[in-house]
Coordinates of C-alpha atoms in Angstrom, one line a residue:
S1 CA 79.5 167.8 -32.0
R2 CA 75.9 168.1 -32.9
F3 CA 75.2 164.8 -31.3
F4 CA 75.9 165.6 -27.6
F5 CA 73.2 163.2 -26.5
F6 CA 75.9 161.1 -24.9
L7 CA 76.6 164.0 -22.5
M8 CA 72.9 164.2 -21.8
I9 CA 72.5 160.7 -20.7
R10 CA 76.0 159.8 -19.5
R11 CA 76.1 159.9 -15.7
P12 CA 79.4 161.5 -14.7
P13 CA 81.6 159.1 -12.7
R14 CA 81.5 159.9 -9.0
S15 CA 85.2 159.8 -8.7
T16 CA 85.9 162.1 -11.6
Q17 CA 86.7 165.6 -10.5
S18 CA 87.2 167.1 -14.0
R19 CA 83.8 166.8 -15.5
S20 CA 83.0 168.9 -18.6
S21 CA 80.6 171.8 -17.8
A22 CA 78.1 170.5 -20.3
A23 CA 77.9 167.1 -18.7
S24 CA 77.8 168.6 -15.3
D25 CA 75.0 171.0 -16.3
V26 CA 73.0 168.3 -17.8
Y27 CA 73.5 165.9 -15.0
K28 CA 72.3 168.5 -12.5
R29 CA 69.1 168.7 -14.5
Q30 CA 68.1 165.1 -13.7
V31 CA 64.9 164.8 -11.7
Y32 CA 64.2 161.7 -9.7
R33 CA 60.7 160.8 -8.5
F34 CA 59.9 158.0 -6.0
C35 CA 63.6 157.0 -6.1
S36 CA 67.1 158.4 -5.7
E37 CA 70.2 158.1 -7.8
N38 CA 71.5 155.4 -5.4
D39 CA 68.5 153.0 -6.0
P40 CA 69.6 149.8 -7.7
V41 CA 67.2 150.3 -10.6
I42 CA 68.7 153.8 -11.2
E43 CA 72.2 152.3 -11.2
Y44 CA 71.0 149.6 -13.7
F45 CA 69.5 152.4 -15.8
W46 CA 72.6 154.5 -16.0
R47 CA 74.8 151.5 -16.6
T48 CA 72.5 150.5 -19.5
L49 CA 72.5 153.9 -21.1
T50 CA 76.3 154.2 -20.9
E51 CA 76.7 150.8 -22.5
F52 CA 74.2 151.5 -25.3
T53 CA 75.6 152.1 -28.8
P54 CA 75.2 155.6 -30.3
E55 CA 72.2 154.3 -32.4
E56 CA 70.6 152.9 -29.2
R57 CA 71.1 156.2 -27.4
S58 CA 69.3 157.9 -30.3
M59 CA 66.5 155.4 -30.1
Y60 CA 66.3 156.0 -26.3
L61 CA 66.0 159.7 -27.0
R62 CA 63.3 159.1 -29.6
F63 CA 61.4 156.8 -27.1
V64 CA 61.5 159.2 -24.2
W65 CA 61.4 162.6 -26.0
G66 CA 60.0 162.0 -29.5
R67 CA 63.2 163.3 -31.2
S68 CA 66.3 161.5 -32.2
R69 CA 68.8 164.2 -31.2
L70 CA 69.0 167.2 -28.9
P71 CA 69.9 170.8 -29.6
L72 CA 73.5 171.8 -30.3
T73 CA 74.4 172.9 -26.8
S74 CA 73.0 172.2 -23.3
K75 CA 72.2 176.0 -23.0
D76 CA 69.7 175.5 -25.9
F77 CA 68.0 172.7 -24.0
Q78 CA 66.1 173.7 -20.9
M79 CA 64.0 170.5 -20.2
K80 CA 64.8 168.3 -17.3
H81 CA 65.1 164.6 -17.8
Q82 CA 62.8 163.0 -15.3
I83 CA 63.2 159.4 -14.1
E84 CA 60.7 157.8 -11.8
I85 CA 59.8 154.4 -10.4
L86 CA 56.7 152.9 -12.0
K87 CA 54.2 151.7 -9.4
K88 CA 51.6 149.2 -10.6
G89 CA 50.2 147.4 -7.5
N90 CA 51.0 143.7 -7.2
V91 CA 52.2 143.2 -10.8
D92 CA 55.6 141.6 -11.1
A93 CA 57.9 144.5 -12.2
D94 CA 60.1 142.1 -14.2
L95 CA 57.2 141.5 -16.6
M96 CA 56.6 145.2 -17.3
L97 CA 58.1 147.5 -19.9
P98 CA 59.3 151.1 -19.1
V99 CA 56.8 153.9 -19.8
A100 CA 57.9 157.1 -21.6
H101 CA 56.1 160.5 -21.6
T102 CA 57.5 162.3 -24.6
C103 CA 55.9 165.6 -23.8
F104 CA 57.7 165.7 -20.5
F105 CA 61.0 164.0 -21.4
S106 CA 60.4 161.5 -18.7
I107 CA 60.5 157.7 -18.2
E108 CA 58.9 155.5 -15.6
L109 CA 61.0 152.4 -14.8
P110 CA 59.5 149.3 -13.0
K111 CA 61.7 148.2 -10.1
Y112 CA 63.5 145.5 -12.1
S113 CA 65.3 142.8 -10.1
S114 CA 68.5 142.9 -12.1
Y115 CA 70.6 144.9 -14.5
E116 CA 70.0 142.3 -17.3
I117 CA 66.3 142.5 -17.1
L118 CA 66.3 146.4 -17.2
R119 CA 68.7 146.3 -20.1
D120 CA 66.6 143.8 -22.1
K121 CA 63.3 145.5 -21.3
L122 CA 64.6 149.0 -22.1
R123 CA 66.2 147.8 -25.3
Y124 CA 62.9 146.1 -26.3
A125 CA 60.9 149.3 -25.5
I126 CA 63.2 151.6 -27.5
T127 CA 63.2 149.3 -30.5
H128 CA 59.5 148.2 -30.6
C129 CA 57.5 150.9 -28.7
Q130 CA 57.8 154.1 -30.7
A131 CA 54.3 154.6 -32.0
I132 CA 53.9 158.1 -30.5
D133 CA 52.1 159.3 -33.6
T134 CA 49.0 157.4 -32.5
D135 CA 48.6 159.3 -29.2
G136 CA 45.0 160.0 -28.6
R137 CA 43.9 157.9 -31.6
A138 CA 44.2 154.3 -30.4
Y139 CA 40.6 153.8 -31.3
D140 CA 41.6 154.2 -35.0
I141 CA 44.0 151.3 -34.7
W142 CA 42.3 148.8 -32.3
D143 CA 39.0 147.4 -33.1
D144 CA 37.5 145.0 -30.6
D145 CA 35.3 143.4 -33.3
E146 CA 38.4 142.0 -35.1

């Protein structure tokens, strides 16, 4: 189907030997920075994405890439999906939201203490934090005098 986004974000089960080639190709293109696929926050992340509805997956893609769907096949899509741990000094990670970089198809995740917190923060971010059209023009929106 045109909407193969599920294959893009679905982490193939470790025990499954018969993975589709598209899912395997896409999964191999994951890039982890300052973390590994075995870190708890990464496990929470994949669990959250696999439990998202198709609409939420589309919203995630919009949040992290700026588009709501991917090309028809994985061969037509050469970008790597980058996931990294967000490091912000002594700030409580559970109070932070994920940060997306749409130009690089990447997301920075705070080291959340639980699956529920990651799920809720990611869901909030994909629902309420999609103002990419204002990149580089924040001064047009915010006025300190108001």
